[in-house]
PDB file of C-alpha atoms and ligand atoms in Angstrom:
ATOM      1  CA  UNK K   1     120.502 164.104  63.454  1.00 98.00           C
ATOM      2  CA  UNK K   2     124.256 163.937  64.168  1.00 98.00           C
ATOM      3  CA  UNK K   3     126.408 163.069  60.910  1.00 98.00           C
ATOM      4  CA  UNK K   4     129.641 161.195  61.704  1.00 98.00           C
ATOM      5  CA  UNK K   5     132.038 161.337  59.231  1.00 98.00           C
ATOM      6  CA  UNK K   6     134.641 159.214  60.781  1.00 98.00           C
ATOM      7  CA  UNK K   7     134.661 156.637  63.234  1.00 98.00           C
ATOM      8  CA  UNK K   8     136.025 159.280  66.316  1.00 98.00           C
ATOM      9  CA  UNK K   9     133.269 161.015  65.798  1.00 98.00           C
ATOM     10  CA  UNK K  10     131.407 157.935  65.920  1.00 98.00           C
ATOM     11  CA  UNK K  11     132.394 156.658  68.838  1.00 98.00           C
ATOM     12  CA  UNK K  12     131.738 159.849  70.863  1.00 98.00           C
ATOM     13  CA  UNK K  13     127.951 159.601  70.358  1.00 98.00           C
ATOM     14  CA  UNK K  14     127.909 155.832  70.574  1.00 98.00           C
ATOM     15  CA  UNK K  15     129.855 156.130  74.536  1.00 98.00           C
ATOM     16  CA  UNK K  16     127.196 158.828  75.319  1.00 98.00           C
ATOM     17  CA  UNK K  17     124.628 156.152  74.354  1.00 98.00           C
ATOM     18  CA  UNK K  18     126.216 153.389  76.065  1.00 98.00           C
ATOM     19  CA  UNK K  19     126.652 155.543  79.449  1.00 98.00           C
ATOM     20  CA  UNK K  20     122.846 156.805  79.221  1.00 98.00           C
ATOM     21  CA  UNK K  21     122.555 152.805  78.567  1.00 98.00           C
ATOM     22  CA  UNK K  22     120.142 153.424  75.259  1.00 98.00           C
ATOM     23  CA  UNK K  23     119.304 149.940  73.374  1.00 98.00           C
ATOM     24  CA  UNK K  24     120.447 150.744  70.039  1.00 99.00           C
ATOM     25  CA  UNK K  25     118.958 149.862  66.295  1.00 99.00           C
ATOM     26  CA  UNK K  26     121.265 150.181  63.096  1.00 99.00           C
ATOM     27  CA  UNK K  27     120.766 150.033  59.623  1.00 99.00           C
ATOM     28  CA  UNK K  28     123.514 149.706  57.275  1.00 99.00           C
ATOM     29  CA  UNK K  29     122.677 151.012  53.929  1.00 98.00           C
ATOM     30  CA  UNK K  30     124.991 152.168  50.500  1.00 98.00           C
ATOM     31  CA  UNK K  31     122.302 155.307  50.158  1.00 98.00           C
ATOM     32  CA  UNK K  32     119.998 156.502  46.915  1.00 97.00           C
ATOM     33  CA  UNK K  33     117.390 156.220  49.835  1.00 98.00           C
ATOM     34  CA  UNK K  34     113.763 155.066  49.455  1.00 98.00           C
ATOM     35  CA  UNK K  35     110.650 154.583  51.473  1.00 98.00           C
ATOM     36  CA  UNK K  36     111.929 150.682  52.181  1.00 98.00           C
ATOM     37  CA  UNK K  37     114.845 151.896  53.498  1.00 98.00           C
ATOM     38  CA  UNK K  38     113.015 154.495  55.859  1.00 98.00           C
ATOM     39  CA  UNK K  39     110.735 151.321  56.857  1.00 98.00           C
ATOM     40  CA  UNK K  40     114.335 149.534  58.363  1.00 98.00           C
ATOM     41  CA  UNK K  41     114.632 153.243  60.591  1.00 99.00           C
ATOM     42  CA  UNK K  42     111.056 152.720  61.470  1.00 98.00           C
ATOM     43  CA  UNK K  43     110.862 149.124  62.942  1.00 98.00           C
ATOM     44  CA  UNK K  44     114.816 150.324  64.932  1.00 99.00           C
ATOM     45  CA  UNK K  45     112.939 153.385  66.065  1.00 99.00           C
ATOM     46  CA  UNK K  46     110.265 151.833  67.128  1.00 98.00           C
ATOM     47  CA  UNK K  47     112.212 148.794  69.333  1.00 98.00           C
ATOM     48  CA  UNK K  48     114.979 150.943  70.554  1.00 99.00           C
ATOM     49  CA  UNK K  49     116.346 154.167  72.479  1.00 99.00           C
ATOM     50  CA  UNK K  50     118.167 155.146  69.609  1.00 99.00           C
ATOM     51  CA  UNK K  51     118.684 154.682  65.433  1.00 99.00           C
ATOM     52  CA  UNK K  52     121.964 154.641  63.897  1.00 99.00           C
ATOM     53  CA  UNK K  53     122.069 154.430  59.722  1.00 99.00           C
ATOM     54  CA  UNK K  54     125.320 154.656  57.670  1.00 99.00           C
ATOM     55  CA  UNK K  55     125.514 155.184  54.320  1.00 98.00           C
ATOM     56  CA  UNK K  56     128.691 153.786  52.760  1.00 98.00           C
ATOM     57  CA  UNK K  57     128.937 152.155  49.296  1.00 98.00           C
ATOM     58  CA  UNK K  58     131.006 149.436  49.850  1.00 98.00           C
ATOM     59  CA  UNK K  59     133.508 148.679  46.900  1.00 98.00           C
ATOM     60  CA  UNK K  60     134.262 145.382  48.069  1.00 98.00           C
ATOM     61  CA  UNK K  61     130.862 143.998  47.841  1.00 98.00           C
ATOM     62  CA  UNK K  62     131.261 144.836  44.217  1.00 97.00           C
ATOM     63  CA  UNK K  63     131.592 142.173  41.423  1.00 91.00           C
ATOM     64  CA  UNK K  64     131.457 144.513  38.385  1.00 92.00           C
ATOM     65  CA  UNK K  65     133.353 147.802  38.400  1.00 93.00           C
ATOM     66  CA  UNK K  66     130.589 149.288  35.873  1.00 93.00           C
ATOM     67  CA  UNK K  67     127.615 148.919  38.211  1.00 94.00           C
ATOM     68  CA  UNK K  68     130.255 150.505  41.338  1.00 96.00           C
ATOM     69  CA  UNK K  69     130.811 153.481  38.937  1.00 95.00           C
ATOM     70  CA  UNK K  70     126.889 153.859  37.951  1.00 94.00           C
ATOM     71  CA  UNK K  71     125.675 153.288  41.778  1.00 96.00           C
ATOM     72  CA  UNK K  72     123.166 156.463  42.131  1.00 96.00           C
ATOM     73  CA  UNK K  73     125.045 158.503  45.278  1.00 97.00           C
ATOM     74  CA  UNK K  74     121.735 161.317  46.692  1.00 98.00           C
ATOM     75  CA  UNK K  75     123.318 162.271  49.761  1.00 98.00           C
ATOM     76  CA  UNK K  76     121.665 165.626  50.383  1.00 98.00           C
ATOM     77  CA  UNK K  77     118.017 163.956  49.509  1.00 98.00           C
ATOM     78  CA  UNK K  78     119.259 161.218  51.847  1.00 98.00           C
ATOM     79  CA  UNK K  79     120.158 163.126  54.774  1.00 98.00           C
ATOM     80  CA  UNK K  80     116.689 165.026  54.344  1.00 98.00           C
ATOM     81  CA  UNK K  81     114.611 161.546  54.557  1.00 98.00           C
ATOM     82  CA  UNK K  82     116.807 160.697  57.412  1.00 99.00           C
ATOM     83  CA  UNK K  83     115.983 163.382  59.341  1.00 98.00           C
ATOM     84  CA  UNK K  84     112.054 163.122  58.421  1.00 98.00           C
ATOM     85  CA  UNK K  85     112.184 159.531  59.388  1.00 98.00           C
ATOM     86  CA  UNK K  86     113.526 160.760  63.181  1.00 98.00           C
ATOM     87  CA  UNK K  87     117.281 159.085  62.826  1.00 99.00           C
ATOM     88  CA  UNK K  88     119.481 159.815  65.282  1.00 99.00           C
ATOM     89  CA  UNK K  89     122.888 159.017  64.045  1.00 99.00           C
ATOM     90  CA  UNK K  90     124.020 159.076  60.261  1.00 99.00           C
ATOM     91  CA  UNK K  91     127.479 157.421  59.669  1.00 99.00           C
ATOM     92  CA  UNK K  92     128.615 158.486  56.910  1.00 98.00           C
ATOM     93  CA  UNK K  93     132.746 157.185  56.344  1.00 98.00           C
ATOM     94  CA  UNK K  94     135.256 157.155  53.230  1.00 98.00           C
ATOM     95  CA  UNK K  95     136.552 154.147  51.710  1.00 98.00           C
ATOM     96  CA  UNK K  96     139.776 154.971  53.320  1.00 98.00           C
ATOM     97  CA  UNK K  97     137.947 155.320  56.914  1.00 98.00           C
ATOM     98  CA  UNK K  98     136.311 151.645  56.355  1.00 98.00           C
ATOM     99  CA  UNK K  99     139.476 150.333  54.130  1.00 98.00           C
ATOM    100  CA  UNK K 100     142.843 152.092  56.103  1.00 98.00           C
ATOM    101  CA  UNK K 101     144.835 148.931  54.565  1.00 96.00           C
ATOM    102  CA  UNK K 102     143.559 148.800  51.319  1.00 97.00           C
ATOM    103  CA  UNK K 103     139.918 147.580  49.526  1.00 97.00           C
ATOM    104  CA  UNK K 104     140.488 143.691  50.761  1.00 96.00           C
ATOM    105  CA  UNK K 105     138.006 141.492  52.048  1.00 96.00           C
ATOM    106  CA  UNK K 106     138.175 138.967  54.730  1.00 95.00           C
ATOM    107  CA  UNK K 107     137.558 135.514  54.138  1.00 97.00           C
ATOM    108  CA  UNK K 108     134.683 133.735  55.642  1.00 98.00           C
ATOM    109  CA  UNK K 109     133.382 130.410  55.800  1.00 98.00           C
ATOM    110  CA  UNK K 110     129.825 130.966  54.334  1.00 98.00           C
ATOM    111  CA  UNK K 111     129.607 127.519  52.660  1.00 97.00           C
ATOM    112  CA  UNK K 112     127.122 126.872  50.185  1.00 97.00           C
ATOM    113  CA  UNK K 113     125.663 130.507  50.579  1.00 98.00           C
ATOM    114  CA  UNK K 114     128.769 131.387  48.411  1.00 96.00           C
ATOM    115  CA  UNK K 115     128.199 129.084  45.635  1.00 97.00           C
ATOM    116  CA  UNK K 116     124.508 129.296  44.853  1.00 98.00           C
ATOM    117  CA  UNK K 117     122.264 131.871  43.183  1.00 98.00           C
ATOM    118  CA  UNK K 118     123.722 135.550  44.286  1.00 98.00           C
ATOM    119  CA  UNK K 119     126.741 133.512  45.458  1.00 98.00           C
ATOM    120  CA  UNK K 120     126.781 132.132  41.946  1.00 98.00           C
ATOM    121  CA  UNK K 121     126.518 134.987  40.237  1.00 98.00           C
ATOM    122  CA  UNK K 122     127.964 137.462  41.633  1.00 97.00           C
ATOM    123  CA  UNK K 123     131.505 136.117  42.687  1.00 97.00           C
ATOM    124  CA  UNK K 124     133.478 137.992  45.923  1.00 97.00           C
ATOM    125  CA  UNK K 125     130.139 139.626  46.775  1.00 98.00           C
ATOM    126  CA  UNK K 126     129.215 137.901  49.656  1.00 98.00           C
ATOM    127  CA  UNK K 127     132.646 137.998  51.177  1.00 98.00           C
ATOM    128  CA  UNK K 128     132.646 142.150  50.562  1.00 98.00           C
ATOM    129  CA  UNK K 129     128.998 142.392  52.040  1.00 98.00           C
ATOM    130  CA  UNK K 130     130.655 140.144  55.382  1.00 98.00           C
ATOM    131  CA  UNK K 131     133.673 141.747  55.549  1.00 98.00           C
ATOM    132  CA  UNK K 132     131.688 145.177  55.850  1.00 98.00           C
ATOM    133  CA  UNK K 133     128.939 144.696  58.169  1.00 99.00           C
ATOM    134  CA  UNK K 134     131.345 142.703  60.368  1.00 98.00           C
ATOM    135  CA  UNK K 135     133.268 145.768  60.630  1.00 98.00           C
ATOM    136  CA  UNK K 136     130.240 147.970  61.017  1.00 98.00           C
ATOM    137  CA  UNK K 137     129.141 146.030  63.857  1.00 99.00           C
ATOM    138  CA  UNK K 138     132.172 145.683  65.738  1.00 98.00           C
ATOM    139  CA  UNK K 139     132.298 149.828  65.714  1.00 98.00           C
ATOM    140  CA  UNK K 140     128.552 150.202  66.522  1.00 98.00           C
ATOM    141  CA  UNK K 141     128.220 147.488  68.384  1.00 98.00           C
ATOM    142  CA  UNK K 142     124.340 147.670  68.320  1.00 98.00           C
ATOM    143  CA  UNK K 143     121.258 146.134  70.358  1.00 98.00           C
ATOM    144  CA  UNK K 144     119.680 145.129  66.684  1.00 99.00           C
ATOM    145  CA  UNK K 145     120.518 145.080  63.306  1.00 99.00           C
ATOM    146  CA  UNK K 146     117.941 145.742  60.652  1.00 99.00           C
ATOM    147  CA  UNK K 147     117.605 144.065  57.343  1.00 99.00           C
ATOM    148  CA  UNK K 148     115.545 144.178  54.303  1.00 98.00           C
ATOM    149  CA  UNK K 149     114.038 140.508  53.658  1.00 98.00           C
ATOM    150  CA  UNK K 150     114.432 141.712  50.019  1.00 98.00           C
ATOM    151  CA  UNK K 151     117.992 140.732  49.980  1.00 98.00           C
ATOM    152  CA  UNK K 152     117.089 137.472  51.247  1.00 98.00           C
ATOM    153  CA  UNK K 153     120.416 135.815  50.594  1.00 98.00           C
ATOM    154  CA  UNK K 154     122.182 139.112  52.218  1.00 98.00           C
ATOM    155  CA  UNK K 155     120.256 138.307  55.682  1.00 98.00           C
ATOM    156  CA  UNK K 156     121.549 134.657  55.599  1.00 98.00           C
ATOM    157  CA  UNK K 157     124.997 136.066  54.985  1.00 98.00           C
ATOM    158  CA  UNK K 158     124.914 138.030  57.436  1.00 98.00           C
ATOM    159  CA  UNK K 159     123.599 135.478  59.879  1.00 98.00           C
ATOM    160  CA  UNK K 160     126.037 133.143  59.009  1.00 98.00           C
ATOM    161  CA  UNK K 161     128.930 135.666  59.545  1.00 98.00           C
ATOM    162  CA  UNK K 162     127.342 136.808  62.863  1.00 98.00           C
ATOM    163  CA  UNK K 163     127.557 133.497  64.090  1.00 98.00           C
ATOM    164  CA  UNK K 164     131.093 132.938  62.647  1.00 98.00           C
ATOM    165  CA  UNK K 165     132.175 136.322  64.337  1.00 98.00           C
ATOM    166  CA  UNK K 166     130.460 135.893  67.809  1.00 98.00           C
ATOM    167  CA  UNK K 167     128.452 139.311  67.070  1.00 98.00           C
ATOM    168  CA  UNK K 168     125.492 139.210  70.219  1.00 96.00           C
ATOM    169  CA  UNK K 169     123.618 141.909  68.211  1.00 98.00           C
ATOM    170  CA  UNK K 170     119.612 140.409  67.519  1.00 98.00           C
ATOM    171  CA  UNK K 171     119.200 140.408  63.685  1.00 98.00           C
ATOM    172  CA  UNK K 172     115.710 141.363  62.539  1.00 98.00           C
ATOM    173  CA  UNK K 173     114.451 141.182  59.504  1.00 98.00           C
ATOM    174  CA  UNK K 174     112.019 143.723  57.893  1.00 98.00           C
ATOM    175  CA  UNK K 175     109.317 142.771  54.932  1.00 98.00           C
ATOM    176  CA  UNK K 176     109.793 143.984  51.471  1.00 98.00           C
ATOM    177  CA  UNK K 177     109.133 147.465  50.586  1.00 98.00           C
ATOM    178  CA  UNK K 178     106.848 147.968  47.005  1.00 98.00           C
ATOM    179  CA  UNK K 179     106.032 150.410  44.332  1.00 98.00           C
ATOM    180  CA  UNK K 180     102.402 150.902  44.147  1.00 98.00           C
ATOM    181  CA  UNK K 181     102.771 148.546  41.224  1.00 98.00           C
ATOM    182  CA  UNK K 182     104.465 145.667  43.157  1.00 98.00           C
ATOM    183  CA  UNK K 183     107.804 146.345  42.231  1.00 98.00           C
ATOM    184  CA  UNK K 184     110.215 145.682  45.096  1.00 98.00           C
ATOM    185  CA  UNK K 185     112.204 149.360  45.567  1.00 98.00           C
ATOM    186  CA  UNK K 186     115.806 149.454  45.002  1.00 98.00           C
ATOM    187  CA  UNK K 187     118.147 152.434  44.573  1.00 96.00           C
ATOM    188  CA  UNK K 188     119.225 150.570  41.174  1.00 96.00           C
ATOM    189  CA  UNK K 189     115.191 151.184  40.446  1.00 98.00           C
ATOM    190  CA  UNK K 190     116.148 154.820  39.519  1.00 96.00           C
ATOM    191  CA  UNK K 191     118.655 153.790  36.777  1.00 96.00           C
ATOM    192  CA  UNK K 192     115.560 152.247  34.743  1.00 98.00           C
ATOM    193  CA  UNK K 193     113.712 154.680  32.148  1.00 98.00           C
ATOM    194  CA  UNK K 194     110.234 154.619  31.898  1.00 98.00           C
ATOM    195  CA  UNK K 195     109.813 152.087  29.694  1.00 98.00           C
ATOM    196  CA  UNK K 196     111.819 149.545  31.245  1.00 98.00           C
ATOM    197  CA  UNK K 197     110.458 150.808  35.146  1.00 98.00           C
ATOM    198  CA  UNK K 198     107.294 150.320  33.742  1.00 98.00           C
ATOM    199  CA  UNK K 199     107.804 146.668  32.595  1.00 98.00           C
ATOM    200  CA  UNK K 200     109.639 145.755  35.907  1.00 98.00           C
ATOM    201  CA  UNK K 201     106.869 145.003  37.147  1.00 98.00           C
ATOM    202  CA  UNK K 202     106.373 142.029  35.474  1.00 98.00           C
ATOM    203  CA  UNK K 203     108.937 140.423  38.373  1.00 98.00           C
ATOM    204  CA  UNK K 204     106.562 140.085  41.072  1.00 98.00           C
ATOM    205  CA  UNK K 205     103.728 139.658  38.881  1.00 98.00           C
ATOM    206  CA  UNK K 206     105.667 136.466  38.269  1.00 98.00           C
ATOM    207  CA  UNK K 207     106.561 135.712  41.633  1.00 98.00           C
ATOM    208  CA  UNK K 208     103.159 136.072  42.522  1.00 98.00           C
ATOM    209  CA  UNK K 209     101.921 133.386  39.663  1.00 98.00           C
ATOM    210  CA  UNK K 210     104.168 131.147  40.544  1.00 98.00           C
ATOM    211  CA  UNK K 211     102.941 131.120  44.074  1.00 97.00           C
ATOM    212  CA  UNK K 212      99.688 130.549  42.999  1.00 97.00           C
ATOM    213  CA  UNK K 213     100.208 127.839  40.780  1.00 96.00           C
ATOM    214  CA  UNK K 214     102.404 125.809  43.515  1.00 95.00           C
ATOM    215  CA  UNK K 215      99.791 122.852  43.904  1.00 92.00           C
ATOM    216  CA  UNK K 216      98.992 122.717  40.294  1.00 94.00           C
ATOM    217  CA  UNK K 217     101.946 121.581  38.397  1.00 94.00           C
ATOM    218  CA  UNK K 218     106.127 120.535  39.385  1.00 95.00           C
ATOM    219  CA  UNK K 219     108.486 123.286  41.036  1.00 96.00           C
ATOM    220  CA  UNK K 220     110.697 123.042  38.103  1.00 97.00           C
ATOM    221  CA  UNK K 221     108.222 123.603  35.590  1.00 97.00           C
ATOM    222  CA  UNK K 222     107.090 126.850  37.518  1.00 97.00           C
ATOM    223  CA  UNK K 223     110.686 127.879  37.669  1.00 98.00           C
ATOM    224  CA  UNK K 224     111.137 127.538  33.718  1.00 98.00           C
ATOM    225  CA  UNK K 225     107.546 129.097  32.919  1.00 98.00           C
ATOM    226  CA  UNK K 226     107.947 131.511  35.007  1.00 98.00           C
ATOM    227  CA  UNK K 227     111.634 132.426  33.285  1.00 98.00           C
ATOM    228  CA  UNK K 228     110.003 132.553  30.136  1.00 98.00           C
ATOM    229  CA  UNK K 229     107.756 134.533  30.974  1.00 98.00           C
ATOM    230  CA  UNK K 230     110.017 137.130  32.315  1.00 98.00           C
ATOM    231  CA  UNK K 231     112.317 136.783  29.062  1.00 98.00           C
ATOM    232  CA  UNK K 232     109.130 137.577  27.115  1.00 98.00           C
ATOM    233  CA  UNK K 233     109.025 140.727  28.984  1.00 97.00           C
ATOM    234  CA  UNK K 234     112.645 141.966  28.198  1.00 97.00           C
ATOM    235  CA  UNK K 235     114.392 140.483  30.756  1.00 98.00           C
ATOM    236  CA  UNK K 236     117.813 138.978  30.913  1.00 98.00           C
ATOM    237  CA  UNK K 237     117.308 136.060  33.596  1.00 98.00           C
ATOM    238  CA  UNK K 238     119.907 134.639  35.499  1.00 98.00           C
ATOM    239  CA  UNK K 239     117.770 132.923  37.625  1.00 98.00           C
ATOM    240  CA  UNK K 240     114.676 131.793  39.120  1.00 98.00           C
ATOM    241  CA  UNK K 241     114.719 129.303  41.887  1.00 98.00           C
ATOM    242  CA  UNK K 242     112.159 127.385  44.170  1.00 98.00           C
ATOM    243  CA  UNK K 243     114.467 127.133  47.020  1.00 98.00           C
ATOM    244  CA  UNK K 244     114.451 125.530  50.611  1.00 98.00           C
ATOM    245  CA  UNK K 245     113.991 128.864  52.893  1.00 98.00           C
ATOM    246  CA  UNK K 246     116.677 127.839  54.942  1.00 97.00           C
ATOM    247  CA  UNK K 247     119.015 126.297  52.829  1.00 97.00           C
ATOM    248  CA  UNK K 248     118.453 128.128  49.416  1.00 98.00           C
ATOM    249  CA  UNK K 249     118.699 124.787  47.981  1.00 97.00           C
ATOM    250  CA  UNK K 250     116.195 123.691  45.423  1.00 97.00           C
ATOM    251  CA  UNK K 251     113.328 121.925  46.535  1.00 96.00           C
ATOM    252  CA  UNK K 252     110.703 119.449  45.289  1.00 91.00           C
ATOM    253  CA  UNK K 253     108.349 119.629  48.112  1.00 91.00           C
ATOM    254  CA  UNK K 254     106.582 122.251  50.418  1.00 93.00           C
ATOM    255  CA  UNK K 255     107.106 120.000  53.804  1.00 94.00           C
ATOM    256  CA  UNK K 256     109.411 122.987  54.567  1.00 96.00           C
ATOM    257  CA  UNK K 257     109.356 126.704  54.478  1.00 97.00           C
ATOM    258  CA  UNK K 258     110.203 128.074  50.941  1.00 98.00           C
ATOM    259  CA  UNK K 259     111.000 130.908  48.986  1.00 98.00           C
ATOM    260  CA  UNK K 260     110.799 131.920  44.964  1.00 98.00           C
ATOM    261  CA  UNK K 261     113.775 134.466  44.074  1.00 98.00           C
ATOM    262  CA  UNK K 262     114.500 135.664  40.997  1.00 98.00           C
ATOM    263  CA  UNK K 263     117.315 137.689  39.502  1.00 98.00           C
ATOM    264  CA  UNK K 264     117.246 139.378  35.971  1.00 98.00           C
ATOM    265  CA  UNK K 265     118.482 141.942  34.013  1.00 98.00           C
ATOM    266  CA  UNK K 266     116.182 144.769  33.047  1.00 98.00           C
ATOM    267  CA  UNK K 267     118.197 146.387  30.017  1.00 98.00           C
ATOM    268  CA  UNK K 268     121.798 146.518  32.237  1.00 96.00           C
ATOM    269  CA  UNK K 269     120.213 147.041  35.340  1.00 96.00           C
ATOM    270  CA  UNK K 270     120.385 144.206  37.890  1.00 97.00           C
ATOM    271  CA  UNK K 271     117.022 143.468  39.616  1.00 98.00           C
ATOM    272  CA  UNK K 272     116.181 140.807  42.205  1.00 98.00           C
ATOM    273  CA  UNK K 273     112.679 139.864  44.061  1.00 98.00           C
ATOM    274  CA  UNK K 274     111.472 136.713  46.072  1.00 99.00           C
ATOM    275  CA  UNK K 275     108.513 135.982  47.706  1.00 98.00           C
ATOM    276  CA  UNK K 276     107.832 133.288  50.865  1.00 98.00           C
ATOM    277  CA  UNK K 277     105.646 130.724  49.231  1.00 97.00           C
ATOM    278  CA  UNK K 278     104.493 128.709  52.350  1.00 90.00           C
TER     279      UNK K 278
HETATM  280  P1  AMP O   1     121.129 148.794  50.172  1.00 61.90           P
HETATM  281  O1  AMP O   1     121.247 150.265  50.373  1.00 61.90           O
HETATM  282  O2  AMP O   1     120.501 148.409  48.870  1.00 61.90           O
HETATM  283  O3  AMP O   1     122.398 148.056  50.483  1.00 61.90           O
HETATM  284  O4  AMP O   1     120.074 148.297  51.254  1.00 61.90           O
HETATM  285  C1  AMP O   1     120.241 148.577  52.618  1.00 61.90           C
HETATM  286  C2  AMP O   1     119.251 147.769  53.420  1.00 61.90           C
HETATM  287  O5  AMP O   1     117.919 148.120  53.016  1.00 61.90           O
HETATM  288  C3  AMP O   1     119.380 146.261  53.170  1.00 61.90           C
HETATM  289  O6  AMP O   1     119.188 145.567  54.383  1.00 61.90           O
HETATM  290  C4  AMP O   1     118.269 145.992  52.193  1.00 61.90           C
HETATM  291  O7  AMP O   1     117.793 144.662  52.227  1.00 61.90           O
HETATM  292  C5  AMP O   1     117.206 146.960  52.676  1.00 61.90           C
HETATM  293  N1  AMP O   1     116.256 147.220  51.599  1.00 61.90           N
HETATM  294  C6  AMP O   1     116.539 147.530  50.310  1.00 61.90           C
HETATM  295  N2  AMP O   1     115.412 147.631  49.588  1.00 61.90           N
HETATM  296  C7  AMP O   1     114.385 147.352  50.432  1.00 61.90           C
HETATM  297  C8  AMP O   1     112.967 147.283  50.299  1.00 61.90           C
HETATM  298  N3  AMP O   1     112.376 147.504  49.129  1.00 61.90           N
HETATM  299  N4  AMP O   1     112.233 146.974  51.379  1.00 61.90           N
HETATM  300  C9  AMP O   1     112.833 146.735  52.587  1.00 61.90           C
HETATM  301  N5  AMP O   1     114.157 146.794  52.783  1.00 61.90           N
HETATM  302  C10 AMP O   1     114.930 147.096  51.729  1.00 61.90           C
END
């Protein structure tokens, strides 16, 4: 695997591709790597010539400057699973490579995306998660971009700046990696202890009640036992919503595609989950 540290270096590999005209997958990650990371390599490997990751944790996509400074960073373990899972390019920039004018974001028009649920909660993310893929793919330039469906929100983001942008990379979207347990994996998993990874669980467990008790009572009664439920179990909710799968919006109906998410803290870590419901 070649490790470019700076976008030069970068660019070299990336004009060898284009000249040997390789299709080209990337998947833009902020590292602590796990198996549903390695699944994003998989599905590029398996569609294109080549597989370019970067691992960069972006400090603009952050809303709290605690959970920046507690992000786990595993570089060596990362470039190890990397190279098991057959990647071909790891970029791996600074903040000042990615930021040469400072840590500012652009400003894009993402609408409603911005003011509900993640949006909602997590003010200036959105615009730091745009403003950094948007720069990632205008260096890479890629034939696909792979996303995890697990940030469900992230993907319509990132669709929404695409479009905004005029990016003609194909976004694809890749199903939710889980513990054996059912917990959705997330680098922030490994800054539970024991007790509290062990009770995580209880998130999809909910998601997956709530699914199956969609014809038997109102959405917003599922939403609010569901919350409890969670609460009961130690968590800190900020939300759970029935929404419209395109829109995020809440619905009342299933006459459209729709999706449970949920986002709650687990002593001060910061998990989120959703499921498809139909
Ligand atoms: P992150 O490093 O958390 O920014 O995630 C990088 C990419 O991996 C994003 O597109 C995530 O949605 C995706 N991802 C994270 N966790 C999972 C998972 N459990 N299953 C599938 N994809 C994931």
């Amino acid at each position: 695997m070649i490790i470019a540290k700076t976008i030069k270096a970068l660019q070299i590999v990336l004009d060898e591709y284009k000249q040997a005209g390789y299709t080209t997958g990337f998947c833009p990650t902020m590292g602590a790597l796990h198996r549903g990371h390695i699944s994003l390599i998989e599905m590029s490997r398996a569609e294109n010539d080549k597989t370019v990751c970067s691992i960069f944790v972006n400090p603009t996509q952050f809303n709290n400057p605690d959970d920046l400074a507690k992000y786990p960073v595993t570089i060596e373990e990362d470039v190890k699973m990397l190279e098991a899972a057959g990647c071909d390019v790891l970029f791996l920039p600074t903040t000042q490579e990615m930021y040469p004018q400072g840590e500012k974001t652009l400003h894009y028009q993402l609408g409603e995306l911005e003011t509900l649920l993640e949006g909602f909660y997590r003010p200036g993310h959105f615009q730091g998660v745009a403003t950094i893929v948007d720069k990632l793919l205008a260096l890479v330039k890629p034939t696909r971009l792979y996303l995890g469906q697990k940030d469900f929100q992230q993907v319509m983001v990132v669709r929404k700046m695409m479009e905004l942008r005029g990016h003609k990379t194909e976004l694809k979207t890749v199903p939710t990696m889980r513990e054996g347990d059912g917990l959705a994996m997330s680098s922030r998993n490994r800054l539970l202890d024991p007790e509290q990874r062990k009770a995580s669980v209880i998130i999809y467990e909910t998601l997956k009640t709530l699914k199956g008790n969609l014809a038997k009572t109102d959405v917003r009664s599922l939403e609010e036992t569901a919350k409890q439920t969670l609460e009961k179990n130690g968590l800190r909710v900020d939300y759970v919503s029935v929404a419209d799968a395109a829109t995020l919006k809440p619905v009342t109906n299933f006459e459209k595609p729709a999706v449970a998410l949920v986002a709650a803290y687990m002593g001060e870590v910061r998990l989120i989950d959703n499921i498809l419901l139909n």
